[in-house]
Backbone as a chain_set.jsonl record, in Angstrom:
{"seq": "NAKQLLSTIASYCDQRDGEHHKASQTLASDPLDVVVAIGGKPNATNNTIDPAQIAYLWSIGDAHFVRSMVEGFNLDVEETWPQMEAAISSGNVQDFRFSAHALKGASNNIGATKLAAMCGKMEKITEGEFKEHGQHHVKKIETELKRVKHALTSEGFVRPPSKAGAA", "coords": {"N": [[41.352, 1.737, 10.34], [42.202, 0.699, 7.087], [41.713, -2.066, 6.345], [39.735, -2.924, 8.477], [37.705, -0.869, 7.845], [37.144, -1.988, 5.397], [36.22, -4.551, 6.04], [33.945, -4.087, 7.529], [32.17, -2.743, 5.704], [32.055, -4.994, 4.015], [30.593, -6.734, 5.625], [28.099, -5.773, 5.529], [27.465, -5.711, 3.019], [26.769, -7.866, 0.3], [28.259, -9.265, -2.576], [27.095, -10.102, -5.542], [26.732, -11.434, -8.852], [27.827, -9.162, -9.85], [26.248, -7.304, -8.707], [25.182, -5.276, -5.857], [23.855, -6.285, -2.9], [21.775, -5.71, -0.146], [22.923, -6.817, 3.053], [21.448, -9.11, 5.382], [21.325, -7.486, 7.821], [20.191, -5.102, 10.136], [20.368, -1.778, 9.576], [21.116, 1.513, 11.349], [18.156, 3.328, 12.039], [16.658, 6.392, 10.38], [14.994, 8.586, 11.554], [14.674, 11.58, 11.062], [14.78, 11.592, 8.41], [17.418, 12.482, 7.055], [19.407, 11.097, 5.687], [20.306, 10.058, 2.723], [19.955, 7.38, 0.452], [22.556, 5.579, -1.357], [22.598, 6.052, -4.671], [20.558, 7.836, -4.577], [17.972, 7.433, -3.839], [15.307, 7.449, -1.706], [14.95, 6.137, 1.704], [12.828, 3.798, 2.122], [11.946, 2.149, 3.945], [10.368, 2.71, 6.343], [7.278, 2.082, 7.721], [4.521, 3.654, 8.44], [2.563, 3.096, 10.548], [3.263, 0.477, 12.758], [2.49, -2.742, 12.221], [2.899, -4.699, 13.983], [2.612, -3.608, 16.503], [-0.219, -2.802, 16.248], [-1.166, -5.353, 16.228], [-0.679, -6.45, 18.553], [-2.073, -4.502, 20.074], [-4.712, -5.6, 19.453], [-4.549, -8.078, 20.498], [-4.869, -7.7, 23.24], [-7.24, -6.392, 23.542], [-10.356, -5.346, 22.363], [-12.309, -4.169, 19.305], [-13.499, -1.848, 20.3], [-11.7, -0.993, 22.132], [-9.082, -0.643, 20.66], [-10.165, 1.275, 18.989], [-10.214, 3.237, 20.991], [-7.623, 3.728, 21.762], [-6.877, 5.014, 19.518], [-8.312, 7.23, 19.365], [-7.257, 8.274, 21.758], [-4.795, 8.85, 21.127], [-5.392, 10.838, 19.17], [-6.574, 12.751, 20.805], [-4.363, 13.302, 22.425], [-2.485, 14.439, 20.743], [-4.064, 16.782, 19.689], [-3.817, 18.265, 22.099], [-0.957, 18.545, 22.48], [0.169, 19.223, 20.113], [-0.24, 22.176, 19.636], [1.125, 23.255, 21.89], [3.677, 22.426, 21.384], [4.05, 23.793, 18.894], [3.803, 26.621, 19.962], [6.056, 26.531, 21.754], [8.149, 26.556, 19.981], [7.662, 29.108, 18.633], [7.935, 30.875, 20.916], [10.544, 30.159, 21.534], [11.075, 28.421, 23.48], [13.041, 25.954, 24.747], [12.802, 24.103, 26.679], [10.131, 23.553, 27.013], [9.571, 22.711, 24.604], [11.007, 20.293, 24.36], [9.673, 18.968, 26.406], [6.979, 18.711, 25.216], [7.616, 17.116, 22.916], [8.317, 14.862, 24.262], [5.839, 14.084, 25.093], [4.454, 13.424, 22.789], [5.843, 11.686, 21.704], [5.492, 9.441, 23.484], [2.507, 9.091, 23.021], [2.648, 8.379, 20.326], [4.062, 6.072, 20.444], [2.302, 4.159, 21.496], [0.37, 3.737, 19.752], [1.864, 2.67, 17.726], [3.131, 4.395, 15.869], [6.014, 4.372, 14.769], [8.103, 5.675, 13.555], [7.19, 8.553, 13.712], [7.252, 8.311, 16.575], [10.274, 7.972, 16.841], [11.181, 10.463, 15.842], [10.464, 12.196, 17.416], [11.521, 11.557, 19.858], [14.177, 12.13, 19.156], [13.817, 14.757, 19.38], [13.055, 15.352, 22.035], [15.723, 15.315, 23.06], [17.098, 17.297, 22.056], [19.511, 19.814, 21.672], [20.123, 23.101, 22.902], [21.36, 24.851, 20.873], [20.924, 23.471, 18.413], [17.933, 23.386, 18.428], [17.43, 26.162, 18.444], [18.643, 26.904, 15.788], [17.515, 24.854, 14.188], [15.06, 24.136, 14.87], [12.471, 24.779, 13.799], [12.356, 23.884, 11.164], [12.627, 21.111, 12.063], [10.033, 20.669, 13.236], [8.42, 21.12, 11.042], [9.041, 18.603, 9.715], [8.137, 16.849, 11.539], [5.647, 17.541, 11.573], [4.691, 16.631, 8.964], [5.192, 13.936, 9.158], [3.296, 13.19, 11.016], [0.819, 13.986, 9.785], [0.863, 11.964, 7.833], [0.544, 9.859, 9.674], [-1.994, 10.455, 10.944], [-3.452, 10.165, 8.677], [-3.196, 7.55, 8.146], [-4.085, 6.14, 10.32], [-7.035, 6.857, 10.061], [-7.773, 5.588, 7.731], [-9.578, 3.361, 5.846], [-10.555, 0.41, 7.122], [-8.596, 0.393, 9.265], [-9.178, -0.243, 12.041], [-9.601, -2.915, 12.332], [-9.63, -6.533, 13.38], [-6.584, -8.065, 13.021], [-5.906, -10.338, 10.146], [-6.235, -13.863, 10.367], [-3.524, -16.349, 9.94], [-3.981, -18.276, 7.221], [-6.806, -18.244, 7.288], [-9.807, -18.327, 5.633]], "CA": [[42.323, 1.373, 9.472], [41.555, 0.47, 5.869], [41.237, -3.472, 6.438], [38.649, -2.815, 9.275], [36.736, -0.526, 6.96], [36.714, -2.891, 4.267], [35.635, -5.551, 6.586], [32.708, -3.57, 8.102], [31.624, -2.592, 4.528], [31.677, -6.115, 3.591], [29.614, -7.226, 6.631], [26.759, -5.002, 5.306], [26.992, -5.85, 1.604], [27.052, -9.036, -0.39], [28.169, -8.98, -4.089], [26.645, -11.385, -6.503], [26.512, -11.12, -10.242], [28.234, -7.757, -10.253], [25.185, -6.367, -8.053], [25.304, -5.252, -4.38], [22.68, -6.35, -2.206], [22.154, -5.456, 1.235], [22.908, -8.011, 3.829], [20.114, -9.197, 6.158], [21.528, -6.754, 9.027], [19.247, -3.919, 10.238], [21.184, -0.52, 9.829], [20.399, 2.295, 12.086], [17.06, 4.124, 11.344], [16.805, 7.532, 10.017], [13.957, 9.067, 11.812], [14.761, 12.583, 10.593], [15.121, 11.643, 6.895], [18.471, 13.444, 6.522], [20.245, 10.209, 5.029], [19.948, 9.55, 1.43], [20.641, 5.994, 0.122], [23.489, 5.571, -2.545], [21.952, 6.225, -5.818], [19.561, 9.08, -4.415], [16.52, 6.786, -3.694], [15.082, 7.703, -0.181], [14.852, 4.745, 2.386], [11.217, 3.406, 2.169], [11.515, 0.896, 4.99], [9.764, 2.855, 7.486], [6.135, 2.035, 7.887], [3.896, 4.741, 9.165], [2.192, 2.305, 11.734], [3.837, -0.832, 13.056], [1.48, -3.586, 12.193], [3.103, -5.553, 15.11], [1.695, -2.914, 17.689], [-1.569, -3.251, 16.059], [-1.524, -6.692, 16.491], [-0.398, -6.337, 20.044], [-3.397, -3.946, 20.654], [-5.879, -6.429, 19.452], [-4.347, -9.303, 21.242], [-5.207, -7.373, 24.571], [-8.565, -5.711, 23.442], [-11.369, -5.464, 21.243], [-12.378, -3.018, 18.399], [-13.66, -0.699, 21.124], [-10.341, -0.804, 22.719], [-8.318, -0.171, 19.695], [-10.634, 2.671, 18.589], [-9.937, 4.156, 21.971], [-6.18, 3.881, 21.6], [-6.648, 5.802, 18.339], [-8.886, 8.428, 19.983], [-6.633, 8.937, 22.671], [-3.689, 9.38, 20.252], [-5.898, 12.131, 18.697], [-6.546, 13.871, 21.77], [-3.048, 13.769, 22.848], [-2.123, 15.395, 19.577], [-4.707, 17.892, 19.873], [-3.438, 19.04, 23.277], [0.345, 18.58, 22.592], [0.932, 19.94, 19.115], [-0.134, 23.734, 19.903], [2.147, 23.446, 22.756], [4.979, 22.36, 20.513], [4.212, 25.112, 18.137], [4.009, 27.824, 20.777], [7.428, 26.595, 22.319], [8.91, 27.019, 18.707], [7.538, 30.33, 18.37], [8.69, 31.503, 21.856], [11.932, 29.83, 21.773], [11.411, 27.715, 24.921], [13.461, 24.651, 24.297], [12.206, 23.101, 27.774], [8.667, 23.309, 26.719], [9.543, 21.999, 23.236], [11.351, 18.871, 24.668], [8.307, 18.074, 27.104], [5.789, 18.336, 24.152], [8.178, 16.135, 22.202], [8.282, 13.587, 24.911], [4.46, 13.686, 25.289], [4.115, 13.077, 21.578], [6.514, 10.307, 21.432], [4.703, 8.301, 24.138], [1.55, 8.76, 22.277], [2.902, 7.826, 19.068], [4.545, 4.652, 20.666], [1.165, 3.522, 21.957], [-0.368, 3.197, 18.553], [2.603, 1.933, 16.677], [3.721, 5.307, 14.943], [7.45, 4.058, 15.24], [8.941, 6.83, 12.803], [6.987, 9.638, 14.289], [8.014, 8.305, 17.988], [11.608, 8.275, 16.722], [11.551, 11.495, 15.536], [10.155, 12.96, 18.815], [12.66, 11.122, 20.752], [15.299, 12.819, 19.204], [13.623, 16.266, 19.583], [13.113, 15.491, 23.401], [16.927, 15.552, 23.59], [17.406, 18.322, 21.196], [20.427, 20.94, 22.475], [19.476, 24.581, 22.72], [21.778, 25.443, 19.528], [20.114, 22.825, 17.327], [16.636, 24.015, 18.733], [17.527, 27.623, 17.829], [19.026, 26.903, 14.515], [16.768, 24.145, 13.18], [13.801, 23.772, 15.385], [11.495, 25.109, 12.934], [12.641, 22.74, 10.232], [12.405, 19.754, 12.731], [8.774, 20.888, 13.518], [7.774, 20.795, 9.917], [9.082, 17.289, 9.443], [7.202, 15.927, 12.605], [4.049, 17.624, 11.105], [4.413, 15.918, 7.946], [4.838, 12.53, 9.476], [2.014, 13.428, 12.002], [-0.377, 13.918, 8.816], [0.998, 10.495, 7.338], [-0.076, 8.92, 10.66], [-3.364, 10.486, 11.104], [-4.126, 9.49, 7.418], [-3.254, 6.15, 8.127], [-5.454, 5.991, 11.316], [-8.276, 7.136, 9.526], [-8.049, 4.811, 6.533], [-10.629, 2.241, 5.959], [-10.279, -1.016, 7.75], [-7.465, 0.149, 10.143], [-9.573, -0.742, 13.115], [-10.178, -4.396, 12.149], [-8.745, -7.445, 13.736], [-5.51, -8.703, 11.918], [-6.418, -11.572, 9.521], [-5.539, -14.93, 10.906], [-2.901, -16.959, 8.747], [-4.54, -19.448, 6.658], [-7.911, -18.08, 7.348], [-10.325, -18.434, 4.396]], "C": [[41.626, 0.795, 8.216], [40.882, -0.936, 5.933], [39.885, -3.517, 7.316], [37.548, -2.134, 8.656], [36.155, -1.248, 6.076], [35.81, -4.141, 4.605], [34.155, -5.349, 7.05], [31.835, -3.334, 6.664], [31.287, -4.112, 3.927], [30.55, -7.061, 4.397], [28.148, -6.782, 6.209], [26.426, -5.388, 3.84], [27.608, -7.352, 1.129], [27.011, -8.929, -1.988], [28.12, -10.467, -4.643], [26.256, -10.683, -7.934], [26.941, -9.61, -10.657], [27.218, -6.898, -9.414], [25.448, -6.462, -6.513], [24.046, -5.439, -3.715], [22.711, -6.317, -0.836], [22.017, -6.662, 1.982], [21.579, -7.961, 4.759], [20.161, -8.354, 7.559], [20.711, -5.644, 9.031], [20.328, -2.917, 10.712], [20.316, 0.468, 10.816], [19.179, 3.102, 11.434], [17.437, 5.599, 11.271], [15.46, 8.416, 10.183], [13.521, 10.521, 11.299], [14.838, 12.795, 9.174], [16.099, 12.466, 6.574], [19.376, 12.382, 5.78], [19.625, 9.803, 3.839], [20.62, 8.45, 0.965], [21.474, 6.325, -1.097], [22.592, 5.373, -3.713], [20.649, 7.09, -5.585], [18.222, 8.575, -4.114], [16.324, 6.814, -2.179], [14.757, 6.17, 0.416], [13.395, 4.677, 2.672], [10.836, 2.5, 3.062], [10.592, 1.23, 6.061], [8.262, 2.844, 7.29], [5.704, 3.278, 8.76], [3.428, 4.17, 10.541], [2.633, 1.064, 11.779], [2.774, -1.88, 13.087], [1.661, -4.671, 13.402], [2.539, -4.934, 16.428], [0.298, -2.99, 17.521], [-1.921, -4.394, 16.454], [-1.63, -6.966, 17.86], [-1.948, -5.663, 20.579], [-4.541, -4.925, 20.53], [-5.936, -7.691, 20.183], [-4.891, -8.768, 22.884], [-6.629, -6.684, 24.802], [-8.935, -5.93, 22.283], [-11.327, -4.183, 20.215], [-12.551, -1.717, 19.309], [-12.375, -0.004, 21.593], [-9.378, -0.271, 21.753], [-8.762, 1.129, 19.195], [-10.166, 3.7, 19.714], [-8.653, 4.559, 22.066], [-6.207, 4.955, 20.511], [-7.246, 7.165, 18.73], [-7.953, 9.062, 21.101], [-5.299, 9.565, 22.033], [-4.056, 10.868, 19.874], [-5.922, 13.074, 19.744], [-5.324, 14.277, 22.532], [-2.531, 14.835, 21.811], [-2.837, 16.815, 19.567], [-4.289, 18.853, 21.047], [-1.859, 19.412, 23.204], [0.856, 19.443, 21.486], [0.771, 21.795, 19.191], [0.787, 23.954, 20.927], [3.617, 23.468, 22.275], [5.159, 23.637, 19.575], [4.298, 26.536, 18.879], [5.575, 27.949, 21.6], [8.562, 26.86, 21.234], [8.943, 28.637, 18.681], [7.991, 31.2, 19.618], [9.977, 31.148, 22.112], [12.179, 28.985, 22.923], [11.771, 26.241, 24.487], [12.98, 23.522, 25.474], [10.865, 22.579, 27.311], [8.543, 22.436, 25.465], [9.901, 20.527, 23.501], [10.232, 18.223, 25.237], [7.415, 17.91, 26.026], [6.444, 17.122, 23.164], [7.903, 14.773, 22.844], [6.958, 12.961, 25.081], [4.011, 13.036, 23.87], [4.76, 11.884, 21.289], [5.945, 9.222, 22.175], [3.317, 7.994, 23.339], [1.653, 7.963, 21.18], [3.441, 6.268, 19.273], [3.204, 3.854, 20.793], [0.496, 2.948, 20.964], [0.46, 2.768, 17.422], [3.38, 3.064, 15.692], [4.98, 5.463, 15.112], [8.391, 5.355, 14.652], [8.53, 8.035, 13.522], [7.572, 9.634, 15.678], [9.418, 8.64, 17.758], [12.115, 9.546, 16.613], [11.351, 12.401, 16.744], [11.186, 12.765, 19.833], [13.952, 11.83, 20.53], [15.131, 14.356, 19.511], [13.565, 16.492, 21.101], [14.568, 15.735, 23.882], [17.776, 16.667, 22.85], [18.371, 19.428, 22.145], [19.692, 22.231, 21.979], [20.034, 25.028, 21.176], [21.03, 24.729, 18.518], [18.612, 23.377, 17.381], [16.751, 25.362, 18.076], [17.711, 27.671, 16.224], [18.083, 26.18, 13.593], [15.37, 23.619, 13.665], [12.5, 23.889, 14.461], [11.474, 24.011, 11.751], [12.407, 21.226, 10.886], [10.712, 19.453, 12.936], [7.929, 20.438, 12.14], [7.863, 19.37, 9.409], [8.271, 16.47, 10.305], [5.867, 16.351, 11.949], [3.804, 16.99, 9.857], [4.397, 14.562, 8.187], [3.608, 12.502, 10.336], [0.904, 13.279, 10.87], [-0.311, 12.496, 8.264], [0.286, 9.652, 8.32], [-1.412, 9.116, 10.851], [-4.08, 9.8, 9.877], [-4.234, 8.038, 7.534], [-4.076, 5.416, 9.233], [-6.708, 6.087, 10.932], [-8.51, 6.318, 8.134], [-8.77, 3.5, 6.757], [-9.856, 0.929, 6.454], [-8.86, -0.775, 8.614], [-7.939, -0.522, 11.396], [-10.29, -2.133, 13.062], [-9.326, -5.413, 12.842], [-7.723, -7.963, 12.683], [-6.056, -10.099, 11.415], [-5.651, -12.556, 10.159], [-4.826, -15.765, 9.767], [-3.79, -18.179, 8.516], [-6.196, -19.498, 6.76], [-8.556, -18.022, 6.059], [-11.366, -17.149, 4.245]], "O": [[40.461, 0.417, 8.344], [39.693, -1.063, 5.642], [38.946, -4.157, 6.844], [36.43, -2.626, 8.808], [34.941, -1.274, 5.874], [34.969, -4.66, 3.871], [33.302, -6.234, 6.983], [30.72, -3.855, 6.651], [30.197, -4.287, 3.383], [29.826, -7.909, 3.875], [27.156, -7.424, 6.554], [25.257, -5.394, 3.456], [28.667, -7.842, 1.519], [26.003, -8.593, -2.611], [28.734, -11.502, -4.381], [25.627, -9.634, -8.072], [26.468, -9.003, -11.618], [27.412, -5.684, -9.468], [25.848, -7.492, -5.97], [23.133, -4.671, -4.02], [23.647, -6.876, -0.265], [21.16, -7.497, 1.693], [20.829, -6.989, 4.85], [19.233, -8.459, 8.361], [20.46, -5.139, 7.936], [20.999, -2.996, 11.74], [19.119, 0.302, 11.049], [19.312, 3.496, 10.275], [18.359, 6.052, 11.949], [14.889, 8.9, 9.206], [12.333, 10.78, 11.105], [14.944, 13.921, 8.687], [15.79, 13.321, 5.744], [20.262, 12.948, 5.14], [18.525, 9.251, 3.851], [21.85, 8.456, 1.023], [21.144, 7.266, -1.819], [21.802, 4.431, -3.648], [19.736, 7.014, -6.407], [17.307, 9.397, -4.151], [17.13, 6.237, -1.45], [14.39, 5.225, -0.284], [12.846, 5.482, 3.425], [9.699, 2.034, 3.119], [10.028, 0.339, 6.696], [7.907, 3.767, 6.557], [6.419, 3.793, 9.619], [3.835, 4.685, 11.582], [2.41, 0.402, 10.766], [2.097, -1.876, 14.115], [0.732, -5.401, 13.747], [2.066, -5.641, 17.318], [-0.422, -3.217, 18.493], [-2.991, -4.53, 17.047], [-2.551, -7.636, 18.328], [-2.75, -6.24, 21.313], [-5.304, -5.058, 21.487], [-6.965, -8.301, 20.472], [-5.307, -9.646, 23.64], [-7.107, -6.449, 25.911], [-8.327, -6.46, 21.353], [-10.454, -3.32, 20.295], [-11.885, -0.699, 19.122], [-12.073, 1.184, 21.481], [-8.789, 0.729, 22.163], [-7.953, 2.029, 18.972], [-9.792, 4.835, 19.42], [-8.437, 5.711, 22.441], [-5.419, 5.881, 20.706], [-6.644, 8.186, 18.398], [-7.939, 10.279, 21.286], [-4.834, 10.641, 22.411], [-3.364, 11.857, 20.119], [-5.338, 14.15, 19.623], [-5.219, 15.334, 23.154], [-2.213, 15.976, 22.145], [-2.191, 17.856, 19.445], [-4.411, 20.074, 20.947], [-1.458, 20.43, 23.77], [1.756, 20.26, 21.675], [1.671, 22.537, 18.798], [1.349, 25.045, 20.831], [4.505, 24.246, 22.624], [6.169, 24.338, 19.518], [4.857, 27.486, 18.331], [6.132, 28.987, 21.96], [9.677, 27.292, 21.525], [9.972, 29.313, 18.702], [8.448, 32.306, 19.329], [10.598, 31.819, 22.936], [13.32, 28.805, 23.347], [10.957, 25.472, 23.975], [12.82, 22.326, 25.232], [10.564, 21.387, 27.246], [7.643, 21.617, 25.281], [9.249, 19.619, 22.986], [9.784, 17.163, 24.8], [7.024, 16.75, 25.902], [5.693, 16.257, 22.714], [7.425, 13.798, 22.265], [6.774, 11.749, 25.194], [3.192, 12.117, 23.904], [4.179, 11.048, 20.596], [5.866, 8.114, 21.646], [3.017, 6.838, 23.038], [0.927, 6.986, 20.994], [3.274, 5.397, 18.419], [3.106, 2.84, 20.102], [0.023, 1.818, 21.087], [-0.025, 2.519, 16.319], [4.161, 2.666, 14.827], [5.356, 6.542, 15.57], [9.274, 5.886, 15.325], [9.459, 8.671, 14.02], [8.245, 10.58, 16.085], [9.868, 9.573, 18.422], [13.199, 9.878, 17.092], [12.141, 13.319, 16.96], [11.64, 13.663, 20.542], [14.722, 12.113, 21.448], [16.07, 15.087, 19.826], [13.926, 17.578, 21.554], [14.736, 16.289, 24.968], [18.973, 16.855, 23.068], [17.954, 19.815, 23.236], [18.939, 22.38, 21.017], [19.241, 25.501, 20.363], [20.449, 25.434, 17.693], [18.13, 23.804, 16.332], [16.049, 25.565, 17.086], [17.01, 28.385, 15.508], [17.8, 26.614, 12.476], [14.671, 22.842, 13.015], [11.61, 23.039, 14.498], [10.454, 23.351, 11.551], [12.028, 20.291, 10.181], [10.194, 18.341, 12.832], [7.01, 19.618, 12.133], [6.935, 18.902, 8.75], [7.735, 15.453, 9.864], [5.005, 15.485, 11.8], [2.619, 16.765, 9.614], [3.634, 13.884, 7.498], [2.903, 11.505, 10.178], [0.059, 12.406, 11.067], [-1.352, 11.841, 8.219], [-0.509, 8.798, 7.928], [-2.129, 8.119, 10.943], [-5.053, 9.053, 9.983], [-5.187, 7.388, 7.104], [-4.623, 4.324, 9.079], [-7.542, 5.37, 11.484], [-9.556, 6.535, 7.523], [-8.565, 2.729, 7.694], [-8.715, 0.592, 6.137], [-8.047, -1.699, 8.644], [-7.187, -1.368, 11.882], [-11.344, -2.402, 13.639], [-8.138, -5.095, 12.888], [-8.102, -8.251, 11.547], [-6.585, -10.891, 12.194], [-4.507, -12.289, 10.526], [-5.43, -15.906, 8.703], [-4.233, -18.918, 9.395], [-6.84, -20.492, 6.424], [-7.793, -17.607, 5.186], [-11.996, -16.983, 3.2]]}, "num_chains": 1, "name": "protein.A"}
């Protein structure tokens, strides 16, 4: 009903001085980048690598450990990506789902949350969606994978997080 719709909209928006501001609530993510924000500006809230996951890795290990996690991710990608591409070429949805699942796990390990979410959607893809849009989804995953690899190779990535108040 209209009142419920307006109430829901009001819960997500706060009007001040004629401007609409987002409420502090978190909206559903858009791992496949299919939602366009009002005004045509893309949602830029997705980080390539989750700093909380990197901080967690540092809390349980040293530089060697963090580097080994990144190397493990790269090895997983080297093994999984060709399988995903082969599944697209052969039209094998089961192999595609399996590859997406493997890539999702590797992505979660190093904090590539958007890539993991994209792969999570693909591990549940229907046959119809796979046949009709699988190639498109793989291209989006490939683009995000390039962003993740760039972030992982950027200078200073494998350094302990700075301590609050440290000089």
